[in-house]
XYZ file of C-alpha atoms in Angstrom:
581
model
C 11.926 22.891 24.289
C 8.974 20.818 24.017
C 10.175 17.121 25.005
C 9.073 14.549 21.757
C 6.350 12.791 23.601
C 4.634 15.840 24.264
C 5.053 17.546 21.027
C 3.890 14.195 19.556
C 0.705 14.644 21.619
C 0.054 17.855 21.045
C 0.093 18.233 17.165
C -2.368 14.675 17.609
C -4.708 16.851 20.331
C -5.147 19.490 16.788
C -5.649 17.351 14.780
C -8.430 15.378 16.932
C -9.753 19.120 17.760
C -10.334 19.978 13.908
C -11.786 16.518 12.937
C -14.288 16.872 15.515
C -15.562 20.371 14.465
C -15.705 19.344 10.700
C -17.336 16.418 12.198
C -20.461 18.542 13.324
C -20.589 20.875 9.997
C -20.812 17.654 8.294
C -24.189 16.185 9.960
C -25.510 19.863 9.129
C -24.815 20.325 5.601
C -25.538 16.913 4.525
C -29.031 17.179 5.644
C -31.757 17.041 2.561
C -32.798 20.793 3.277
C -28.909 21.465 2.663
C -29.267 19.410 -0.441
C -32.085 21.779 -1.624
C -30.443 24.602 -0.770
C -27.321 23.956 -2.570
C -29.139 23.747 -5.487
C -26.666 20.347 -6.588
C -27.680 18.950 -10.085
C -29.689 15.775 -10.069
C -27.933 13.243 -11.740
C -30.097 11.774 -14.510
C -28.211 10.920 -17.832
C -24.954 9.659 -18.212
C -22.637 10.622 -21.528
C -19.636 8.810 -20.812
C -18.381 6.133 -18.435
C -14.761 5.445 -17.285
C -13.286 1.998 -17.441
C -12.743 -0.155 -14.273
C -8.497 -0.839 -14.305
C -9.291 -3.648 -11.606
C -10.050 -7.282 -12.698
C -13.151 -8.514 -11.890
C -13.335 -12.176 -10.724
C -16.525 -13.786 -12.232
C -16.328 -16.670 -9.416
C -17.686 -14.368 -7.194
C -21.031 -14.954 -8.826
C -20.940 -18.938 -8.635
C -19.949 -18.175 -5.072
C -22.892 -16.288 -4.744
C -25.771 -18.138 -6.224
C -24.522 -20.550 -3.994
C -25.296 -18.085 -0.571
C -21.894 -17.133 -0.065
C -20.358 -13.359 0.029
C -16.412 -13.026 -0.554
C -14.792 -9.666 -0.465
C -11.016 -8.652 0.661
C -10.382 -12.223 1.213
C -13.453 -12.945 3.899
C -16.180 -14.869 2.999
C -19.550 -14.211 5.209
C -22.281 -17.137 4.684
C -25.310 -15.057 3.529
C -27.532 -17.607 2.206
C -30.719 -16.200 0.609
C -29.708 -13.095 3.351
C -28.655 -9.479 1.848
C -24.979 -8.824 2.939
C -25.912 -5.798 4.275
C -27.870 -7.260 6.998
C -25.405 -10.062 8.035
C -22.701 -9.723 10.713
C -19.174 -8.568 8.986
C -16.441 -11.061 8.881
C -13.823 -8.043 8.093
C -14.074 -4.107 7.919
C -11.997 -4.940 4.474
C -14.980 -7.144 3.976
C -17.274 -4.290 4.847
C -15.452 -1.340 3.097
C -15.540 -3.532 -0.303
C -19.292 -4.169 0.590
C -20.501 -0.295 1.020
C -17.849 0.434 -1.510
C -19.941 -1.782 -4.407
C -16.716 -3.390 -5.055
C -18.650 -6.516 -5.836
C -20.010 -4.522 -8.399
C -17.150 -5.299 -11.217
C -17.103 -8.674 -9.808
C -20.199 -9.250 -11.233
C -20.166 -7.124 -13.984
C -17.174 -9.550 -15.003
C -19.763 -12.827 -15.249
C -21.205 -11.069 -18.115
C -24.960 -12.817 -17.767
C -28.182 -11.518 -16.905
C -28.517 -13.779 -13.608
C -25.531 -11.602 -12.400
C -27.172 -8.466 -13.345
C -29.913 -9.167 -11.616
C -28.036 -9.462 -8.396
C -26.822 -6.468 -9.068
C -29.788 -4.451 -9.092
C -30.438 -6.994 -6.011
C -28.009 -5.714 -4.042
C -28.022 -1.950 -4.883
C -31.846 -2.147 -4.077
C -30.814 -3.571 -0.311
C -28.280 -0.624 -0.019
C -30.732 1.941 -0.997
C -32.687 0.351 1.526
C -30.262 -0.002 4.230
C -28.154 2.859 3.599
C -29.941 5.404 5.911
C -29.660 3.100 9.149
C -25.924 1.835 7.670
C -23.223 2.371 10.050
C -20.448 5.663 9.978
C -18.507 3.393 7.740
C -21.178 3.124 5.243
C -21.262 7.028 4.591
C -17.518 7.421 4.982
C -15.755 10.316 2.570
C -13.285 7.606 1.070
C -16.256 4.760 1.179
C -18.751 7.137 -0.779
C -16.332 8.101 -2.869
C -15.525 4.677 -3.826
C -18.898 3.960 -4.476
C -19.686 6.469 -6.704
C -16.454 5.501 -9.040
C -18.070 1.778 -8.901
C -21.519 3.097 -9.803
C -19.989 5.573 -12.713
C -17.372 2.790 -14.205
C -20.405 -0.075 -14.388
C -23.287 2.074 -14.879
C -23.731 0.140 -18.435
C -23.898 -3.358 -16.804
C -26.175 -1.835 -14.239
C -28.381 -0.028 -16.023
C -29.034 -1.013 -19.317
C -32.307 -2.555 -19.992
C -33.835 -1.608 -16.156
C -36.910 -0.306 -15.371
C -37.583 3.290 -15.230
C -38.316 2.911 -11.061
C -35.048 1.299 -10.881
C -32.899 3.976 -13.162
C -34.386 6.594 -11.077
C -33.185 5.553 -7.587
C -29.588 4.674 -8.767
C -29.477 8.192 -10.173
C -31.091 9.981 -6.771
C -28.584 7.689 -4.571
C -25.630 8.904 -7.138
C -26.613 12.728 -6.636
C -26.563 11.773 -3.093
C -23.521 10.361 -2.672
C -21.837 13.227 -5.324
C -23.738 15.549 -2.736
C -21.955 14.177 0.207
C -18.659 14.490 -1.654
C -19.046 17.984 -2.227
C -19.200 18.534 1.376
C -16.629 16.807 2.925
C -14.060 16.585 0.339
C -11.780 18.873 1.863
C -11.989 17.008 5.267
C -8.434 15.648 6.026
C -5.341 14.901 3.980
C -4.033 11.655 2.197
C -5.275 9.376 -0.707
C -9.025 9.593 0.296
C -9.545 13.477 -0.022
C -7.768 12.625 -3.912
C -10.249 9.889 -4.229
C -13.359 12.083 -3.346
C -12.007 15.254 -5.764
C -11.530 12.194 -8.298
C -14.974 11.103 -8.380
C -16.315 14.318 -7.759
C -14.183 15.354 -11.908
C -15.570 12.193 -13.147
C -18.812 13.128 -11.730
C -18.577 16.347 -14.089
C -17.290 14.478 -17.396
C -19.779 11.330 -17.168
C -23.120 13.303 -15.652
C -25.301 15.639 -18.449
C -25.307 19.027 -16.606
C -22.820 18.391 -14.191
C -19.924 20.389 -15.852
C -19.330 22.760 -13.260
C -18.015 20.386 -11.443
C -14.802 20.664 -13.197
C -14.336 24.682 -13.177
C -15.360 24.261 -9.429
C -13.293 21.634 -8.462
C -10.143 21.172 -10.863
C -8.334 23.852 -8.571
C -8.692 21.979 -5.522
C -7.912 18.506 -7.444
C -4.341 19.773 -9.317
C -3.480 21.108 -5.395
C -3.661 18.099 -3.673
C -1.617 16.194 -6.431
C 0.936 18.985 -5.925
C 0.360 18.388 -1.970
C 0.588 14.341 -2.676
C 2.574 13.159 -5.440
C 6.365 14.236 -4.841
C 8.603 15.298 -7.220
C 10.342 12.005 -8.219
C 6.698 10.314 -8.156
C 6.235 9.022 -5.133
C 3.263 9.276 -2.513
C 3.552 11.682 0.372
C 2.666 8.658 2.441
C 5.681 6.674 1.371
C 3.698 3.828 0.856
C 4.222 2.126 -2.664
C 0.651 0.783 -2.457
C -1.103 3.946 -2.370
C 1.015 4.506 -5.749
C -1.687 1.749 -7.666
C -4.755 2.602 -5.649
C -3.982 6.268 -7.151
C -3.062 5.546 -10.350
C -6.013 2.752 -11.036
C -8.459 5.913 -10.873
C -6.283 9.101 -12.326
C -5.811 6.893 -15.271
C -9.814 6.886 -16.102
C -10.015 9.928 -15.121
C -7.708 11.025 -17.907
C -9.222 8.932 -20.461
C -12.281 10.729 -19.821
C -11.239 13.582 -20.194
C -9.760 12.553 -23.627
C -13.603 10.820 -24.535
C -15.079 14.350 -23.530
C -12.749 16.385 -25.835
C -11.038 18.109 -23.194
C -7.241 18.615 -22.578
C -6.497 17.139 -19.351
C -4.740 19.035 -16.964
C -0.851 19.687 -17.127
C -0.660 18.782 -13.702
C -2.827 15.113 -13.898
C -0.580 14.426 -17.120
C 2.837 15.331 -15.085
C 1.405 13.251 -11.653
C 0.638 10.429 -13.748
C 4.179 10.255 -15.647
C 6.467 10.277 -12.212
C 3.906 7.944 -10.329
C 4.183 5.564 -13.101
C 8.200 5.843 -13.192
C 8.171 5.482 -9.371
C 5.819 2.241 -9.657
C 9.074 0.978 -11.836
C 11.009 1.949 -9.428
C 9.742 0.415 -6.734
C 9.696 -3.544 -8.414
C 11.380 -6.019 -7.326
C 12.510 -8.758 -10.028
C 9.557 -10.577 -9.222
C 7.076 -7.777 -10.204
C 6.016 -7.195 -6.734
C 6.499 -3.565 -4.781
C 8.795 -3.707 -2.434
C 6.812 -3.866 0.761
C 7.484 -0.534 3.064
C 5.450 1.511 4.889
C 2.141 0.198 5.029
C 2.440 -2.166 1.445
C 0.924 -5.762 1.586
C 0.600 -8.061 -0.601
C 1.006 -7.028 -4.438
C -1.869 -7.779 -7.103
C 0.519 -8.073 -10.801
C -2.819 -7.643 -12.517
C -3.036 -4.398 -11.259
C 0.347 -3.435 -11.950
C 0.289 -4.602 -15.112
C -2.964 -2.627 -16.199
C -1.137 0.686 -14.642
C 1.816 0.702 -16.061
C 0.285 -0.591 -19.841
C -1.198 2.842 -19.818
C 2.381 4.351 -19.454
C 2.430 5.814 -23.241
C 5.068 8.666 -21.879
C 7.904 6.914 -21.412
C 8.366 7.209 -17.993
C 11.705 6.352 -16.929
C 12.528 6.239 -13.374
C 16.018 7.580 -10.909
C 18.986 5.433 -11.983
C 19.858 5.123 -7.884
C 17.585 6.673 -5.505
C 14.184 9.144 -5.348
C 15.522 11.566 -2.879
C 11.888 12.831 -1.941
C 10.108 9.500 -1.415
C 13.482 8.508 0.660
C 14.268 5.153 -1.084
C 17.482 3.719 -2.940
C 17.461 1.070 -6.070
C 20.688 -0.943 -6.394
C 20.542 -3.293 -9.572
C 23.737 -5.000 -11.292
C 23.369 -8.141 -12.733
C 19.595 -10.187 -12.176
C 20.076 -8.554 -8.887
C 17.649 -5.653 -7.226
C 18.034 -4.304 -4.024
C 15.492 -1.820 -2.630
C 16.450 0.384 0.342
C 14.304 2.492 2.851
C 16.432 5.233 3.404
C 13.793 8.192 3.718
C 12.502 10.172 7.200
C 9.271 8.682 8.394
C 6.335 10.479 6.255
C 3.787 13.531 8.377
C 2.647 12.564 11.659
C -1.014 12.845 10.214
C -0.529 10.694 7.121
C 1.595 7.937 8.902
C -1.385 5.554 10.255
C -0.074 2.896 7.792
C 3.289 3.809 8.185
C 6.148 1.290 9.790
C 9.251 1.446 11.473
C 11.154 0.175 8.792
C 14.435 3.197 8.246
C 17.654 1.536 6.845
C 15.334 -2.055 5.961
C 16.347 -3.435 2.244
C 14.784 -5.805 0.262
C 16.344 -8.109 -2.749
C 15.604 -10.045 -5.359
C 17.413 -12.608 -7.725
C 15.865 -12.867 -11.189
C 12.291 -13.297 -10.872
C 12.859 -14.244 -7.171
C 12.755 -12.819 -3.807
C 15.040 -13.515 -1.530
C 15.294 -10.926 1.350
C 12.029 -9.427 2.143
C 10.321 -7.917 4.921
C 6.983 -9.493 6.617
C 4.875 -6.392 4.594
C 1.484 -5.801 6.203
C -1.765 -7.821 6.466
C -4.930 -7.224 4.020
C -6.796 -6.870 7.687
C -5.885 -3.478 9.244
C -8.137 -4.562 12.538
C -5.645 -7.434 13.560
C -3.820 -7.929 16.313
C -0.389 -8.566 13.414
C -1.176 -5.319 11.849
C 0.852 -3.549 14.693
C 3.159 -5.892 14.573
C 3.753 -5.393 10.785
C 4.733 -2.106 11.624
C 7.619 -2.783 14.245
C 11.084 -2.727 13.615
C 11.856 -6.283 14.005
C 8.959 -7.190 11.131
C 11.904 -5.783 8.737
C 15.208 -6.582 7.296
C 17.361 -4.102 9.792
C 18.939 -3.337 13.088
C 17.017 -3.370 16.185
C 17.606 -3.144 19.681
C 16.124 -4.663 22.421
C 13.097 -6.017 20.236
C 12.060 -2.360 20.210
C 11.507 -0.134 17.206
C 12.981 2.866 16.116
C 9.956 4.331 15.480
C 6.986 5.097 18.399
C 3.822 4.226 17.978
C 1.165 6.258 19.312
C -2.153 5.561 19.513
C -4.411 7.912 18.466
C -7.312 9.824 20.376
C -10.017 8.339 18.218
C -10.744 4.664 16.803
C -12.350 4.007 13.236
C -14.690 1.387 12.154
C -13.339 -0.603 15.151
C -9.574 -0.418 14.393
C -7.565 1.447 17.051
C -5.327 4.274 14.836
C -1.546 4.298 16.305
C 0.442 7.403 14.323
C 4.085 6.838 13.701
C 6.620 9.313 15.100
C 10.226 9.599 14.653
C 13.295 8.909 14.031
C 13.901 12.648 14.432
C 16.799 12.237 11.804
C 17.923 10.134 8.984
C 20.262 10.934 6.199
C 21.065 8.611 3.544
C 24.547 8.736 0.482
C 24.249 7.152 -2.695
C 27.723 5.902 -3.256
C 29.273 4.166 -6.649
C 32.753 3.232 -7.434
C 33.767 1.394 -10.064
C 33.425 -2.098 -8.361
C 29.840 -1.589 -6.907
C 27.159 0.812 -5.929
C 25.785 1.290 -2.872
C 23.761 3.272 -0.425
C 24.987 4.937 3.311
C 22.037 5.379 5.753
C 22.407 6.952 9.581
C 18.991 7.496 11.671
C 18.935 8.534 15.299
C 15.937 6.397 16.110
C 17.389 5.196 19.141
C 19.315 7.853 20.416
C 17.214 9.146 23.053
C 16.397 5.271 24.761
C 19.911 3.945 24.251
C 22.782 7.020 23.598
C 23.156 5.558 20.026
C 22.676 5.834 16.409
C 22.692 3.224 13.819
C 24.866 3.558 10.249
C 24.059 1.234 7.794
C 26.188 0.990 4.587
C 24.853 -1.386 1.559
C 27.023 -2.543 -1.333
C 25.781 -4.534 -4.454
C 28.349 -5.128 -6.736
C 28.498 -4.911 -10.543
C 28.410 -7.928 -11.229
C 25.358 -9.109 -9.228
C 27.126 -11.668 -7.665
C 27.712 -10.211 -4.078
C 25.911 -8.291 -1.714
C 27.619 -6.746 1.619
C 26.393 -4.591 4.244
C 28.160 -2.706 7.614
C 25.972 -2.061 10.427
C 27.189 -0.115 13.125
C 26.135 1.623 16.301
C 27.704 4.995 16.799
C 27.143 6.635 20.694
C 25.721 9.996 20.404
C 26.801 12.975 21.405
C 27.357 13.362 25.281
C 24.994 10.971 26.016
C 26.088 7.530 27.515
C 25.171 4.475 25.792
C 22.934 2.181 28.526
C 24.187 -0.829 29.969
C 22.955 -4.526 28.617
C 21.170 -3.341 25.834
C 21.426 -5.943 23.083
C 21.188 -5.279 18.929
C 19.580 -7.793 16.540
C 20.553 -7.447 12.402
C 17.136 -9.386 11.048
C 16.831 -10.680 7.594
C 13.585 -12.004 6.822
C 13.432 -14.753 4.216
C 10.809 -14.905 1.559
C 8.562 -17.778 2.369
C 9.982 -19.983 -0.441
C 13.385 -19.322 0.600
C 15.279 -22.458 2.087
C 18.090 -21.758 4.882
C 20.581 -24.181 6.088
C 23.093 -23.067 8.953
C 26.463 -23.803 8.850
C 27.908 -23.257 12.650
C 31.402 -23.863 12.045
C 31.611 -21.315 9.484
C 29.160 -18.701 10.907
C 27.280 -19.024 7.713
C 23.805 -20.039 6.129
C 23.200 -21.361 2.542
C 19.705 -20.104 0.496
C 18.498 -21.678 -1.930
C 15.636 -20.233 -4.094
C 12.823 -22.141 -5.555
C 15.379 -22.527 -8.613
C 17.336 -23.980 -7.619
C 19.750 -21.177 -7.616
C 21.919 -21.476 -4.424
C 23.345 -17.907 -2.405
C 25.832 -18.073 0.942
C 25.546 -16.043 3.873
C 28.254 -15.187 6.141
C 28.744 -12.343 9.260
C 31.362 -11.328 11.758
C 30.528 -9.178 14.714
C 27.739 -10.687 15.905
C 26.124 -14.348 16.584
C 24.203 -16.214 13.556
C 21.389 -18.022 13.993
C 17.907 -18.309 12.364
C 14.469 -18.124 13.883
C 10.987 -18.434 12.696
C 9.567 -15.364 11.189
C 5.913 -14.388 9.475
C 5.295 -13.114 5.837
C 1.530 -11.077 6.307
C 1.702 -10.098 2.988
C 0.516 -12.506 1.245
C -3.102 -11.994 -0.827
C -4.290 -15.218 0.240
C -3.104 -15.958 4.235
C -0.152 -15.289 6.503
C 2.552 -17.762 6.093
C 5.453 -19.191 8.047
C 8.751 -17.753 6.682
C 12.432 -17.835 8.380
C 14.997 -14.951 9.339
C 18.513 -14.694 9.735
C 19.229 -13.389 12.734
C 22.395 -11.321 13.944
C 22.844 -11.040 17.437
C 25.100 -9.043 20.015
C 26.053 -6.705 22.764
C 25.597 -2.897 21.758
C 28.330 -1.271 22.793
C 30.446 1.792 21.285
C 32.846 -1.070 19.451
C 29.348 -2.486 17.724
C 30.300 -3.370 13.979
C 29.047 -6.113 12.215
C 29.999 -7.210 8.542
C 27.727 -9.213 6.426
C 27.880 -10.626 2.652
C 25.489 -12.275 1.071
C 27.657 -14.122 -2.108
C 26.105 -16.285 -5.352
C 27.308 -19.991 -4.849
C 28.875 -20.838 -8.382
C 26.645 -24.221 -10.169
C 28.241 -26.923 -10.388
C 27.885 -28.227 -14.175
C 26.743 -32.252 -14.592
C 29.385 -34.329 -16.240
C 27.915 -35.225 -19.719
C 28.598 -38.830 -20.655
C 28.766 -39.247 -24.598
C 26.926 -41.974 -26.008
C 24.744 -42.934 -23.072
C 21.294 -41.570 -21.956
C 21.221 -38.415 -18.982
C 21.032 -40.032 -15.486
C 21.102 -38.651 -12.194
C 24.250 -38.462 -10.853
C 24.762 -39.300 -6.897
């Protein structure tokens, strides 16, 4: 039998094999003879336009008359410069740019000085775009660009000058050329994204209908491929569930404005996606950050699920496909990562995260893990994805997951695939006291002879949260010597912890007020420093709880987390409130 290493290596060796001989089919057939010979329909009138689900920040013109260029939270000093020509701050920065997602920022000023700059800018990228770098003509960045250029065409276009109409409508056949070709390169959300502008293509373009008998096949097979049964993303990352849903949704209402039934299978996607997005929140309205999720923008979540007019109702416990488990009682919820990891080719984002949990208390978070940076180039980005950037059981600082770098890089970032743990089983478990989750994973079986078995506990009343981790030696295999386990439980940034070392205990106390009591036994209690990357502004200083001990075959470690009762102020009749000392 193929050791794991190798196996890893050699499914990544395919994979590199068949992107580089799509890779040279490409250059061929997007040539302009190709585009000639394949006949593909000029663009030149527009019928119907979808509507842009993302908020557009009008500051971003102010910002600009004044010479600077924000985008993905980088700003680049352009000055009376074109952004295209300037030196990068980001590749976020850089996707937004050849993306035109500046275009809605715009578009959101509402005032001819802004549409000027856009006709500005889209001039300088018709200008720049045959000398533009890979990233610039990228499947999921072209795609992106020709949503943008479809969804704001009105703001664009209306009122220009016949010169100008005409190149945005030869750089949009183009682009929709482009698409055609390399749709079907690859797997994940940016081969949806290209089929998804390629159907809006064929509702908002006069003449460009056969687009949808051509390409609706391939579209309703990759949401079968993508979107599992209870709703969640192939990927298992909850962020991919927006990104998704922000263009399926316009998608559908076009079909709707063209007097077409949509298909069964976009209207069945879009109902479990939309019941997993419930799933998936946290009391605060933020996803709970696994596998590749970052920072969470409500605005967006909001305008997704205001378009839910099915009723979607999500799994009262777990969503056995996507590999997660929901505990709620009380103002409490609990979110558990209790799935496999997802396909070695779609787990670039992915993170070592199995058996992590997250919580909330009313409209606060309390337990979290660090969730990844905006910035996938960054040196934190791999460290997002370790073990010990999550609310579980690690040992020796190392992650149950490998990491493997890839045989390629990408618009500078170095790709690492995600491999393992081989097996992971998870129990939903409910009694009439509490409800709870059981979650094994052999992640560390072949490094250290041992498995870890976490059992979680919330119960009804929301009052009290308990946990068991335990390491279990596997089978003929002998655990190795001075290993050491860690239980880490990162706090939310605006979290405070104070330690109580007599008692082996920590008191929380949310921003509240509100005031929750730690307490372990079967392991040493301390807390550390920790990092929260998902934030949509910067990274920020957070704490962790940290559980500490020998691994051994006798490894078992109890944990509650418990609601410290309020003390009610004396009321003093007849004389005014004070503060009592």
């Amino acid at each position: 039998m193929m050791p794991p290493q190798m196996s890893d290596q050699a499914r990544l060796a395919a994979l590199a094999v068949n992107r580089a001989g799509r890779s040279a089919i490409r250059l061929a057939l997007k040539s302009p003879f190709s585009r000639w010979m394949s006949g593909v329909p000029a663009a030149y009138h527009l019928l119907i336009l979808p509507h842009d689900l993302r908020t557009g920040d009008p500051s971003f013109a102010v910002e600009l008359y004044d010479g600077y260029f924000g985008l993905a939270g980088a700003t680049a000093p352009i000055g009376s410069e074109s952004p295209f020509r300037v030196m990068p701050p980001s590749v976020p920065w850089q996707k937004e740019l050849y993306g035109f997602g500046w275009l809605r920022h715009l578009h959101a000023a509402e005032d001819q000085i802004a549409r000027e700059k856009a006709r500005k800018l889209t001039l300088d990228w018709i200008a720049f775009a045959n000398s533009a770098p890979p990233l610039g003509r990228d499947r999921d960045i072209t795609a992106r660009r020709v949503i943008a250029l479809l969804s704001h065409a009105a703001f664009l276009l209306d009122g220009a000058e016949p010169d100008f109409y005409d190149a945005v409508m030869r750089m949009l056949s183009r682009d929709l050329h482009d698409l055609t070709v390399v749709y079907g390169d690859g797997s994940g959300v940016p081969k949806l994204r290209a089929l998804t502008a390629i159907l809006l293509a064929g509702l908002c373009i006069a003449e460009h209908e056969t687009y949808l008998t051509s390409y609706l096949p391939a579209f309703s097979a990759e949401l079968d491929r993508q979107i599992l049964e209870d709703g969640g993303h192939v990927s298992r990352d909850p962020g991919e569930l927006i990104e998704i849903l922000l263009e399926l949704l316009p998608l559908k209402q076009c079909f709707v404005a063209r007097q077409l039934e949509p298909p069964e299978k976009l209207y069945s996607a879009l109902k479990r996606m939309q019941a997993m997005v419930r799933f998936l929140r946290l009391g605060d309205g933020s996803l709970a950050r696994f596998n590749g999720m970052g920072p969470t923008f409500l605005d967006q979540v909001s305008a997704v699920l205001a378009y839910d007019d099915m009723g979607a109702t999500f799994p009262d416990l777990h969503a056995p496909n996507s590999g997660y488990a929901r505990l709620a009682a009380g103002d409490v919820v609990v979110i558990a990562d209790a799935g496999a990891p997802p396909p070695l080719h779609l787990s670039a984002r992915a993170h070592a995260g199995c058996g992590a949990f997250e919580m909330s208390v009313g409209t606060e978070p309390l337990i979290a893990n660090c969730g990844a940076p905006q910035d996938e180039t960054g040196d934190w980005y791999v460290v997002s994805r370790s073990t010990a950037a999550h609310s579980t059981l690690s040992i020796d600082d190392l992650s149950s997951s490998r990491l493997i770098k890839a045989q390629e890089s990408f618009a500078g970032r170095e790709l690492f695939w995600l491999s393992g743990p081989r097996s992971v089983q998870h129990e939903i478990i409910e009694n009439a006291a509490s409800i709870g989750v059981r979650i094994g994973h052999d992640g560390y079986r072949e490094r250290f002879g041992m498995n870890h078995r976490r059992q979680l506990a919330l119960h009804k009343s929301g009052h009290e949260f308990a946990g068991h981790d335990q390491l279990v030696p596997a089978n003929q295999t002998a655990i190795e010597a001075d290993a050491r386990f860690a239980i880490r439980f990162h706090l939310h940034p605006r979290v405070a912890a104070q330690l109580s070392r007599n008692t082996n205990a920590v008191t929380l106390t949310l921003p509240s007020g509100a005031t929750w009591r730690m307490v372990a036994e079967g392991a040493d209690l301390d807390i550390e420093e920790s990092i929260f990357f998902a934030d949509p502004i910067c990274l920020r200083r957070s704490l962790q709880i940290v559980l500490k001990g020998p691994c051994s075959a006798a490894t078992s470690v109890h944990w509650k987390f418990e609601k410290v009762a309020q003390q009610q102020k004396p009321i003093i009749q007849g004389a005014h409130p004070r503060r009592l000392v």
